[in-house]
Each structure stands twice: as C-alpha cells, then as structure tokens.
XYZ file of C-alpha atoms in Angstrom:
615
model
C -0.122 0.110 -0.013
C 1.433 3.362 -0.967
C 2.300 5.532 2.091
C 2.751 9.257 2.664
C 5.975 10.814 3.950
C 7.136 14.394 5.272
C 10.559 14.206 4.368
C 12.892 16.966 5.896
C 16.501 17.550 4.639
C 18.638 18.845 7.384
C 22.370 18.116 6.421
C 24.894 15.564 4.987
C 26.288 11.980 5.827
C 29.709 10.934 5.556
C 29.724 7.293 4.241
C 33.501 6.433 3.622
C 32.399 2.764 2.777
C 30.606 4.119 -0.391
C 32.756 7.152 -0.474
C 29.904 9.337 -0.590
C 28.496 12.532 1.168
C 24.522 11.908 0.614
C 22.061 14.027 2.495
C 20.839 13.431 5.786
C 17.068 12.906 5.094
C 14.256 12.407 8.079
C 10.595 11.116 7.431
C 8.897 12.741 10.328
C 5.818 10.310 9.419
C 8.042 7.184 9.856
C 10.427 8.073 12.691
C 10.449 10.261 15.987
C 13.573 12.292 16.217
C 16.037 12.181 19.501
C 18.824 14.607 19.281
C 21.492 14.503 21.997
C 24.250 17.002 22.467
C 26.600 19.135 25.189
C 25.884 22.840 25.325
C 26.834 24.916 21.998
C 26.911 22.149 20.419
C 24.340 22.639 17.621
C 20.760 21.770 19.176
C 18.790 24.440 18.992
C 20.210 25.708 15.237
C 18.833 22.101 14.697
C 15.408 22.526 15.912
C 15.500 26.001 14.085
C 16.253 24.455 10.871
C 13.429 22.064 11.344
C 11.064 24.368 11.998
C 11.781 26.498 8.832
C 12.088 23.262 6.625
C 8.574 22.540 7.791
C 7.215 25.910 6.743
C 8.819 25.363 3.471
C 7.678 22.170 2.496
C 4.297 22.009 4.206
C 1.104 24.444 4.618
C -1.220 25.335 7.480
C -3.731 23.022 5.975
C -1.501 19.935 6.523
C 0.986 20.787 9.365
C 1.219 22.256 13.041
C 4.026 22.595 15.156
C 3.623 22.427 19.139
C 6.717 23.705 21.076
C 7.729 23.255 24.707
C 10.334 25.209 25.240
C 12.720 24.520 28.338
C 15.994 25.610 27.183
C 14.240 29.346 26.464
C 15.701 29.443 22.400
C 12.731 28.987 20.717
C 10.831 32.103 21.860
C 11.291 34.241 18.332
C 9.546 31.102 16.464
C 6.051 31.451 18.094
C 4.711 33.805 15.975
C 5.792 31.836 12.806
C 2.710 30.535 10.883
C 2.578 26.918 11.423
C 3.481 27.265 15.299
C 0.037 26.428 16.741
C 1.419 26.569 20.424
C 4.626 28.095 22.259
C 5.018 27.246 25.975
C 7.875 27.543 28.244
C 8.245 26.283 31.597
C 7.307 29.313 33.530
C 3.693 28.342 34.017
C 2.574 24.366 34.726
C -0.565 24.844 33.469
C 0.558 25.260 29.869
C 2.822 22.026 29.912
C -0.401 20.373 31.283
C -2.599 21.888 28.452
C -0.244 21.180 25.790
C -0.222 17.400 27.001
C -4.122 17.497 27.182
C -4.578 18.889 23.823
C -2.487 16.364 21.845
C -4.004 13.384 24.178
C -7.332 14.668 22.558
C -5.840 14.972 19.247
C -5.042 11.220 19.603
C -8.147 10.418 20.621
C -10.020 12.144 17.760
C -7.381 10.861 15.148
C -7.936 7.347 16.285
C -11.599 7.552 15.660
C -11.011 8.941 12.270
C -8.188 6.226 11.315
C -10.321 3.028 12.132
C -7.034 1.079 12.774
C -5.543 2.699 9.698
C -1.535 4.391 10.591
C -1.534 7.853 9.804
C 0.789 7.458 6.894
C -1.310 4.885 5.134
C -4.752 7.092 5.452
C -6.062 8.519 2.674
C -9.818 8.753 3.256
C -12.078 11.671 3.249
C -11.824 12.959 6.648
C -8.870 15.663 6.798
C -6.295 15.125 9.564
C -3.253 17.621 10.099
C -0.104 16.298 11.112
C 1.593 17.718 14.301
C 5.063 17.803 14.877
C 5.823 17.996 19.253
C 8.974 19.413 19.770
C 10.146 19.434 23.452
C 13.767 21.452 23.999
C 15.749 20.245 26.890
C 14.009 17.017 27.848
C 16.404 16.733 30.698
C 14.717 19.688 32.426
C 11.364 18.179 32.052
C 12.647 14.922 33.441
C 13.852 16.313 36.378
C 11.256 19.069 37.741
C 9.269 17.075 40.452
C 5.925 19.192 39.442
C 5.909 17.473 35.873
C 6.444 13.908 37.300
C 2.696 13.544 36.479
C 3.217 13.865 32.715
C 6.096 11.743 32.323
C 3.792 8.556 31.681
C 1.715 10.619 29.515
C 4.675 11.404 27.293
C 5.755 7.881 27.453
C 2.675 7.056 26.137
C 2.559 9.616 23.182
C 5.852 8.433 22.190
C 4.574 4.740 21.681
C 1.269 5.807 20.233
C 1.579 9.370 18.733
C 3.494 8.349 15.135
C 0.723 6.088 13.979
C -1.880 8.678 15.160
C -0.211 11.918 13.569
C 1.672 13.161 16.328
C 5.727 13.145 15.593
C 7.979 13.878 18.577
C 10.971 15.617 18.518
C 13.078 16.245 21.669
C 16.810 17.471 22.380
C 18.688 16.621 25.600
C 22.167 16.765 27.094
C 22.469 13.864 28.841
C 20.399 10.161 28.370
C 19.969 9.909 31.778
C 16.644 8.475 32.602
C 15.979 8.677 28.869
C 16.708 5.161 27.508
C 13.020 3.943 28.309
C 12.034 6.499 25.532
C 14.858 5.493 22.936
C 12.971 2.294 21.719
C 10.251 4.506 20.126
C 12.675 7.080 18.487
C 13.800 5.503 15.017
C 16.077 8.719 14.154
C 18.861 9.310 16.548
C 21.424 12.085 16.129
C 24.245 12.631 18.631
C 26.697 15.729 18.418
C 29.445 16.340 20.978
C 29.061 14.089 23.556
C 31.246 11.673 26.195
C 32.341 8.737 23.941
C 30.178 6.133 26.369
C 27.216 7.946 25.651
C 27.281 7.541 22.324
C 27.214 3.638 22.936
C 24.108 3.974 25.193
C 22.349 6.123 22.098
C 23.112 3.977 18.959
C 24.163 0.686 20.689
C 27.250 0.756 18.912
C 30.838 2.536 19.144
C 32.022 5.594 16.950
C 34.816 7.287 16.201
C 36.116 10.477 18.452
C 34.542 13.492 16.720
C 35.676 17.454 17.349
C 33.740 19.901 19.297
C 32.240 21.217 15.876
C 28.488 22.731 16.138
C 26.179 20.762 14.021
C 28.661 17.621 13.601
C 28.150 14.532 15.251
C 26.478 11.307 14.357
C 22.813 9.860 13.071
C 21.679 6.516 12.051
C 20.704 6.335 8.444
C 16.818 5.778 8.234
C 16.455 6.511 4.390
C 18.405 5.107 1.866
C 20.258 7.748 0.015
C 19.590 8.175 -3.688
C 22.435 7.255 -6.037
C 24.236 5.085 -4.004
C 26.403 1.972 -5.505
C 27.751 -0.697 -3.073
C 26.053 -1.791 0.075
C 26.569 -0.438 3.811
C 24.487 -0.893 7.008
C 21.059 0.639 7.023
C 20.474 2.315 10.372
C 23.825 2.319 11.502
C 25.622 5.534 12.605
C 27.586 7.718 10.147
C 28.995 10.796 10.780
C 26.845 13.553 9.812
C 26.815 17.809 9.274
C 23.777 19.607 9.841
C 23.038 22.812 7.899
C 22.958 25.910 9.580
C 19.791 27.606 10.172
C 18.539 30.990 8.433
C 19.004 33.981 10.995
C 15.982 35.444 9.977
C 17.399 38.612 8.649
C 14.993 40.832 7.226
C 16.411 40.529 3.877
C 17.045 36.711 4.122
C 15.652 34.663 1.725
C 13.803 32.314 3.894
C 12.117 35.344 5.206
C 11.004 36.640 2.059
C 9.454 33.189 0.983
C 7.761 33.050 4.215
C 6.154 36.253 3.905
C 5.069 35.551 0.129
C 3.880 31.995 1.175
C 1.595 32.589 4.365
C 0.552 36.676 2.877
C 2.700 38.577 5.673
C 0.619 41.928 5.920
C 1.999 44.562 8.005
C -1.514 46.296 8.302
C -3.521 43.423 9.613
C -3.371 40.410 11.619
C -3.294 39.676 15.494
C -0.104 39.790 17.195
C 0.171 36.556 18.123
C -0.186 35.254 14.363
C 3.292 37.473 13.516
C 0.522 39.668 11.090
C 0.374 36.209 8.852
C -2.844 36.064 7.312
C -2.458 32.572 6.532
C -1.416 30.546 9.718
C -2.924 27.646 11.848
C -5.203 28.525 14.712
C -3.001 29.888 17.624
C -3.035 28.239 21.341
C -2.352 31.535 23.261
C -0.618 32.171 26.432
C -0.999 35.034 28.766
C 2.135 37.359 29.455
C 1.709 38.003 33.299
C -1.092 40.035 34.391
C -4.188 40.348 32.110
C -4.700 44.009 31.946
C -7.766 45.247 30.086
C -6.236 45.929 26.861
C -4.717 42.313 27.242
C -8.181 41.095 27.718
C -9.566 43.042 24.716
C -6.237 41.589 22.582
C -6.483 38.165 23.459
C -10.155 37.332 24.234
C -11.854 34.820 21.263
C -15.059 34.392 20.140
C -16.810 31.318 21.595
C -17.249 28.653 18.513
C -20.632 27.644 19.980
C -21.764 31.009 19.726
C -20.603 32.433 16.642
C -23.991 32.059 15.146
C -27.192 32.777 16.966
C -25.122 34.456 19.788
C -27.962 34.351 22.878
C -28.784 37.673 24.375
C -27.301 37.675 28.117
C -29.482 40.225 30.114
C -26.880 40.622 32.783
C -23.221 39.325 31.705
C -20.325 40.616 33.935
C -16.832 39.507 32.162
C -14.104 39.002 34.621
C -11.428 37.411 32.521
C -10.343 34.414 30.243
C -10.264 30.865 30.529
C -6.983 29.190 30.017
C -7.962 26.790 27.038
C -9.810 28.587 24.443
C -9.368 32.164 25.910
C -12.889 32.822 25.584
C -14.047 35.582 28.278
C -15.427 34.044 31.310
C -18.831 35.680 31.951
C -21.212 35.235 34.730
C -24.987 35.910 33.950
C -26.256 37.796 37.205
C -30.010 37.304 35.790
C -29.444 33.679 36.303
C -26.787 33.127 38.923
C -28.173 35.262 41.788
C -25.742 34.077 44.620
C -22.224 33.950 44.036
C -19.605 33.045 46.329
C -16.013 34.099 46.410
C -13.215 32.059 47.745
C -9.698 32.299 48.589
C -6.268 33.269 50.078
C -5.613 36.674 51.265
C -3.275 38.535 48.729
C -4.828 36.322 46.034
C -7.056 38.767 44.137
C -10.636 39.149 45.820
C -10.632 42.459 45.954
C -9.559 42.955 42.530
C -12.248 40.500 41.333
C -15.165 42.346 43.372
C -13.672 45.431 41.650
C -14.058 44.090 38.045
C -17.875 42.847 38.744
C -19.217 45.733 40.795
C -17.680 48.373 37.896
C -20.028 46.339 35.627
C -22.745 46.149 38.014
C -22.949 49.968 39.018
C -23.364 50.392 35.337
C -26.110 47.680 34.093
C -27.744 47.987 37.753
C -27.594 51.592 38.340
C -31.274 51.675 39.304
C -30.847 49.061 42.033
C -30.146 49.314 45.420
C -26.527 48.192 46.675
C -26.216 47.121 50.201
C -22.940 46.653 51.618
C -22.768 44.576 54.947
C -19.104 44.538 56.225
C -17.035 44.014 59.553
C -14.610 45.733 61.290
C -12.032 45.706 58.835
C -14.104 47.794 56.429
C -12.811 46.254 53.345
C -15.910 47.274 51.452
C -15.258 50.950 52.189
C -13.812 51.587 48.929
C -16.434 50.352 47.012
C -19.034 51.944 48.842
C -17.684 55.266 48.534
C -17.385 54.549 44.993
C -21.337 53.621 44.626
C -22.028 56.862 46.693
C -19.809 58.954 44.370
C -21.940 57.660 41.489
C -24.866 58.943 42.964
C -26.229 55.638 43.352
C -28.759 54.240 46.235
C -26.557 52.573 48.761
C -26.257 51.511 52.318
C -23.569 50.015 54.482
C -23.593 48.190 57.377
C -20.449 47.990 59.588
C -18.838 47.476 63.243
C -18.212 50.887 64.624
C -17.112 52.077 68.026
C -20.488 54.351 68.280
C -23.375 52.104 69.757
C -27.043 52.410 67.760
C -30.135 52.702 69.604
C -33.100 50.449 68.333
C -35.453 52.466 66.315
C -38.978 53.219 67.666
C -41.159 49.828 68.009
C -44.090 51.018 65.854
C -45.295 50.940 62.189
C -45.583 54.889 61.766
C -41.674 55.440 60.303
C -40.248 52.004 59.940
C -41.800 51.279 56.697
C -41.714 54.682 55.120
C -38.087 55.884 55.311
C -35.636 55.640 52.504
C -32.726 53.126 52.802
C -30.199 55.853 52.673
C -31.916 57.116 55.739
C -32.087 54.232 57.615
C -28.704 54.580 59.519
C -29.746 58.177 60.640
C -32.871 57.191 61.643
C -31.634 54.191 64.007
C -29.166 56.589 65.410
C -31.858 58.941 66.888
C -32.264 59.114 70.403
C -34.728 56.839 71.629
C -38.513 57.978 72.317
C -40.429 57.276 74.996
C -41.875 54.667 72.776
C -38.274 53.064 72.218
C -36.122 50.838 73.946
C -33.037 51.459 75.700
C -30.944 48.839 73.973
C -27.978 49.283 71.249
C -28.125 47.180 67.883
C -25.285 45.233 66.475
C -24.413 45.423 62.707
C -26.200 42.487 62.492
C -29.091 43.138 64.199
C -29.454 46.903 62.046
C -29.053 44.104 59.067
C -31.938 42.285 59.950
C -34.362 45.381 60.857
C -33.075 46.319 57.489
C -34.570 43.114 55.786
C -37.370 43.187 57.822
C -38.500 46.587 56.659
C -37.494 46.134 52.785
C -37.841 42.687 51.947
C -39.289 39.849 53.985
C -41.260 39.573 56.972
C -38.457 38.116 60.053
C -41.419 38.299 62.448
C -43.298 35.328 60.710
C -42.488 34.047 57.052
C -42.275 30.519 58.301
C -39.358 31.240 60.554
C -41.295 30.479 63.321
C -44.854 28.804 64.320
C -45.004 31.091 66.955
C -45.288 34.972 65.712
C -44.526 36.742 68.930
C -41.297 34.864 69.435
C -39.729 34.537 66.107
C -35.823 33.816 66.133
C -34.950 36.830 64.676
C -36.893 39.203 66.455
C -35.922 37.440 69.852
C -32.279 37.923 68.935
C -32.803 41.881 68.355
C -35.441 42.445 71.464
C -34.929 39.999 73.574
C -37.733 37.206 74.617
C -40.048 39.513 76.272
C -40.042 42.380 73.454
C -39.964 40.044 70.512
C -43.837 40.220 69.675
C -43.390 44.190 69.426
C -41.262 43.994 65.936
C -43.356 45.408 63.191
C -43.734 43.240 60.119
C -43.191 43.938 56.491
C -45.794 44.558 54.179
C -45.013 44.520 50.240
C -48.065 45.989 49.302
C -46.530 49.545 51.223
C -43.004 48.880 50.599
C -42.523 46.956 47.445
C -39.123 45.166 47.138
C -36.839 46.958 44.918
C -34.042 45.458 42.949
C -31.018 44.793 44.934
C -27.129 43.791 45.088
C -26.169 42.525 48.528
C -22.311 42.886 48.975
C -21.983 40.790 51.849
C -18.199 40.472 53.466
C -18.780 40.342 57.263
C -17.014 37.239 58.884
C -20.139 37.453 61.284
C -21.928 35.890 58.628
C -20.471 32.488 59.031
C -20.785 32.129 62.591
C -22.346 29.241 64.297
C -24.482 31.525 67.060
C -27.811 31.092 67.110
C -28.685 34.791 66.030
C -26.419 35.110 63.407
C -26.853 31.903 61.342
C -30.661 32.418 61.192
C -29.657 34.358 58.079
C -27.824 31.367 56.356
C -30.436 28.920 57.661
C -33.821 30.943 56.849
C -33.224 34.286 55.305
C -30.746 33.718 52.674
C -32.370 30.429 51.193
C -36.202 32.401 51.125
C -34.383 35.501 49.610
C -32.839 33.562 46.927
C -35.919 31.751 46.069
C -37.354 35.152 44.761
C -34.480 36.670 43.928
C -34.962 36.055 40.245
C -38.403 37.408 40.373
C -37.559 39.978 42.513
C -34.337 40.803 40.844
C -31.890 40.146 43.851
C -28.205 39.596 43.641
C -26.216 38.246 46.478
C -22.349 38.299 46.161
C -20.258 36.898 49.318
C -16.960 38.492 48.956
C -14.867 36.207 51.288
C -16.203 32.947 52.013
C -15.122 31.788 55.532
C -15.515 28.193 56.866
C -18.790 27.444 58.014
C -18.755 24.761 61.312
C -21.980 24.190 61.698
C -22.945 21.336 59.140
C -26.563 22.394 58.791
C -25.704 26.080 58.174
C -23.075 24.642 55.715
C -25.333 22.720 53.697
C -28.218 25.588 53.575
C -25.390 28.236 52.238
C -24.053 25.387 49.978
C -27.361 25.037 48.449
C -28.210 28.358 47.928
C -24.940 29.415 45.736
C -25.256 29.440 41.794
C -21.855 30.136 41.134
C -18.143 30.365 42.695
C -15.199 32.043 42.167
C -12.161 30.534 43.591
C -8.832 32.372 43.950
C -6.574 29.506 44.856
C -4.970 26.033 43.628
C -8.208 24.119 43.458
C -6.532 20.979 44.489
C -5.111 22.283 47.504
C -8.284 24.126 48.845
C -10.831 20.576 48.027
C -7.977 18.969 50.316
C -7.934 21.648 52.989
C -11.820 22.664 53.118
C -13.628 20.437 50.643
C -15.953 18.948 52.701
C -17.253 22.138 53.625
C -17.804 23.530 50.137
C -19.446 22.642 46.998
C -15.942 21.077 45.940
C -16.513 18.019 48.375
C -17.855 15.872 46.089
C -14.678 16.211 43.621
C -11.675 14.017 43.691
C -8.554 15.309 44.792
C -6.239 13.357 42.864
C -8.409 13.722 39.928
C -7.955 17.698 40.262
C -4.436 17.355 40.776
C -4.031 15.624 37.616
C -6.470 17.882 35.585
C -5.372 21.541 36.941
C -2.103 22.840 37.810
C -1.468 24.952 40.616
C -2.368 28.772 40.431
C 0.111 31.655 39.368
C -0.601 35.086 40.041
C -4.134 36.138 39.031
C -5.146 32.485 38.301
C -8.227 30.963 39.661
C -11.409 29.074 38.887
C -15.184 29.704 37.692
C -17.606 27.212 38.846
C -21.186 27.395 37.198
C -22.992 25.108 39.994
C -26.247 24.529 38.268
C -24.390 23.635 34.691
C -21.594 21.461 36.813
C -18.914 23.394 34.639
C -15.521 23.739 36.215
C -12.959 26.264 34.187
C -9.521 27.607 35.116
C -9.103 31.313 34.373
C -6.858 34.344 34.029
C -8.619 37.213 35.901
C -8.572 40.627 34.277
C -6.172 42.789 36.829
C -7.665 45.856 37.775
C -6.085 48.392 40.065
C -8.158 51.384 39.987
C -11.823 52.482 38.619
C -12.420 53.614 35.257
C-alpha cells in the first residue's frame, strides 16, 4: 500500500564505505527524532532548521507545530505561521495544557483512522499532522512538578506516530531517557562523551571534534544514487545545515512572507501578521490587563451564530484553554460566592464585578455588609460617588439605639436614611437597647424585603428567632412586620463581606439557615443579587448545607486541589476527587483562579482581569 511521507533534508552524511556524502533526510511520518548534544553543540540550530524546513515543504492545511521550550531559545519562533502553540516552563498550566490538547488529538484521530496508520490513511476526513517539539527534555524529567506527565509523554512516544503526532526532543544527557529511545527511530548525537554514544546507538563510533552541528546519526532513509552496500540504521558522521538567521533581507523570510501572506497592517500580534496560519493556542504574559483582555479574547465557537442574549453579563477574565471570556450572568446566577486566600486577588475581582454592576444595575439598590476590617469601604464610597442608592452596615465604636417599636416610620423611610433614623435618640416608645451590625441588618431586611416576625421562620409569631435575637424574649412580639404592598421590594445587590455571616451562634446563623434560602427563592422574580466576597469556613454542618445549596456560582482564587483537600468537605467542591483535580489542573500562578457554574456543573480555570483602579 502506498504511504505518505514528510521528508525533511537537514544536512549531509559522510559514508566512507561508499565514498559518498549523501543528504541527511528524515521522514517525520515514519520516525520520531531524538537529538543529544552538549551545550553549544548545535541542538537549538537543529530545531530552528527543522521548523524552517517544515514551513517550506508544508502548509497550514497539513501541518502544525507544538513547542515546549525548556531551553528558552525558541521564543522568537512562536509567531511563525505553523507554530500552533509555544509554551515555556514558566507556568505549569501550559505544560499540562499541551498534553491535554495532544491527548484529545490522538483520541480524535484514532476514531477517524479506524485502525489505519496515519501515513497510510487516504480517507475523506482531513487530519492535520502535528510535530511536537520538546527542547531540553532533561529539564522536563528533573522537575518534580512534571512527574505526572512523564507517563503521558511515554505513551505519546509509543502511540503518537501512528496517530499523526511526531515527537522531536533534545537533551544534553541520556540519564533516565533510555526507556524512550526504543520509540525514536531517528537518533542524532552531536558532541558527547564516548560512552554516551554507545547508550544512544548501541555501537561504537569514532571520536569527533567540538564542531557545532557535527555528530552522528543513524541512516533511516536509503540515499539516492548510492552504489555498493552499507549498513542501514547504523550511525554515520553527519553535518547539519545552519538555519537561516531570519534577517530582514534573508531569502527564507522573503519566502515565508510570500507563502503565508504577510500583512504589516493587519493580523493579530500572536500570528506575526501572517494572514495564512494555523489556529494559535495563546498564552498569558503576566497580568491580564484590560488591554490584554481585549487583544487576547476569542469568540466562543458555539456562539458564533445565533449568539444568545444575556440580560446581565459580567466578564471577569479569560479561560485558560480557548481564551474565551469567562462571564457570569447575574440574571440567572443570583447567589455568588468568592473563595480564596489573602493576597490572591479577591478585592481586585470584586472591583471588576462591581464596576460592571454599577453601570448595568444603576437603578438598583446596593447594600454593603462589612465588618470591623472595613474592606468594603472603597466600594461603598465609589457607589456613593456615582449617586447610586446605597447603604452600609459595619462595626463602629459608636452604639446604635433601637428604632421606635411602631409602624409609623419604619416602612416609610428610604434606605439611605436608615442609619440616620436608628441613630436618633430613643423616644418614649423606644427601648434603651443598642444594635449590633447584624441586628441593624436584620431590621433592614425586615423593613424592605421579607417579614422576619413570621414568614415561616417560626410558628410563634410573637417569638420569632430574629425578633428575639434583636429585642429579647419579652419584647420580640413588638417587632413591626413587613408589608410589601406598602413597600414593594426594590432590585438590590447585596455585597456581603462580614465574617459574622458564617458564625454558628444562633442569632447570626439565622441569615444562612432561614433568610438567605427564602430570599434566594425570590431573587429572580424580585431581581436580587447576593455576592459573598470572602467566604469563610462554616463549622455548623446544617448552616454549611444551607449555604452551599443557595449558591449558584463560585469564584475560587486558589489552587483547587489544595483547596479541596483542606476545605473540600465544607464547600461545593466536597464531592470532587482531589487526585483527579491534581491531575487535571496545575497550581495557580498570580491572577489565576477558577469559575464554577454550579447549576451547569461546569468548572474552568481562568486568568482574572487585573484592575487596580476604577475606570
């Protein structure tokens, strides 16, 4: 049966037995390539030469190149037209990502090939060949955090070639690499200690000087016009060509610009301004600024046609795989929890969210519930400066007296006046009692959102838990009830920061156990949004269950496997397998995190927009 090939000419052999110096050729559809050599022996030049050759003999419809650069010498090649992905070792997620992409590629190609080898396939469905390059495989092997991928790499070396993925690696030492070599038909060794040549070729070779690009390679393609016989697959001396230096006036660069339609005025930066190129797998360059967000964001493939209308979308970053916007729709996800360690960017995320909500929900009321840390002060001040309807509750040194125990004023004041009213001296009909921030908050909810004197919280209207918590056992029945006909519920965004929310004390936990579930049930109808900005541990199991069941979506600013291991049983991540999470996701870098749509059961790793100031 006929077979396809992908033959790259990379230098010249010296075969004394036939007195010829034939061309050194490699068929990438037939052999993986292993290249060894000391520092400055020409390994990087070889990889550049291979990449340039592939650009000359193939095109974006047939070939794509993936590069894992542990040597740091191939960065200038990431914008070349056939380079679909260039990842260095600065971010573990990129290493994990390239293996995930290629594993999916092998799975897809296996289904199409139906038992046929890639080089023998001539079917109707198009399969693009992939050349996977790892520069400095020793660094990959020696790094403990990449140990989980070594088995994946070994499997790819065994199965990839027949499924359309050819592997090329460079290394300076054979240490711990011998298990891979059986799957690499083409072996090349530049300057090396003599005993290493035996490990690579299983035979002795003569000494060779320290000449860049000169070494030994086994013959895998029979040279043309050779008279006489010699041993195929035996190592012979080889001299590789010098790669083009990519100067502006070089013939290769001129050919590249012509073949791949170089356009100085158009094209995205990551494409190197080539209009004709493969799809690029992008990378983040440090913080994701607003400008970088606009430059990098991709349109979701599934929504290019008939894009659904989302009433209240707030985009906070880009996902790590497709670089599509990570968007939370507050018209559906009404209760949001933000988890994370101190210093991981929770304040920044809240700034990004609220900047959009201040614009899109400008007719809504904004309620800030803070504690003694006053970490919501910045957001309340911003909201107030925009002239929006806002109110705050937080710890103060000054005690707040209880408001009058009648209906005459409670249901007719505006929220912005609420603090002023409860701060007035008590009248003859009032109680000489001061209010904690939580008691003030409960009063506010009772006045404007739901009846806390009854409303199913207790079968005894005179002694509801909330009223008892505020007024005491004797006076609980005097708490005025909420009347929606007199005071309709206004659309509201609750921003809840206080640590008191998660206490197991009877009075405080009423909010999580009884009030939040009922407000969440009417949230869509009444246009209510709840943002828990710094979720803390909830020790009470019943409260923990109520809280988790109320959440619609979560942002996590921490490494998910470690978080799930430490706090998993107390969060919605409790049912997730920690081992599986470690295999699926790498540790978070600065600005990284996760978005979990609980109702859709969709978890994605993402990079958050960095926004230090209000726009």
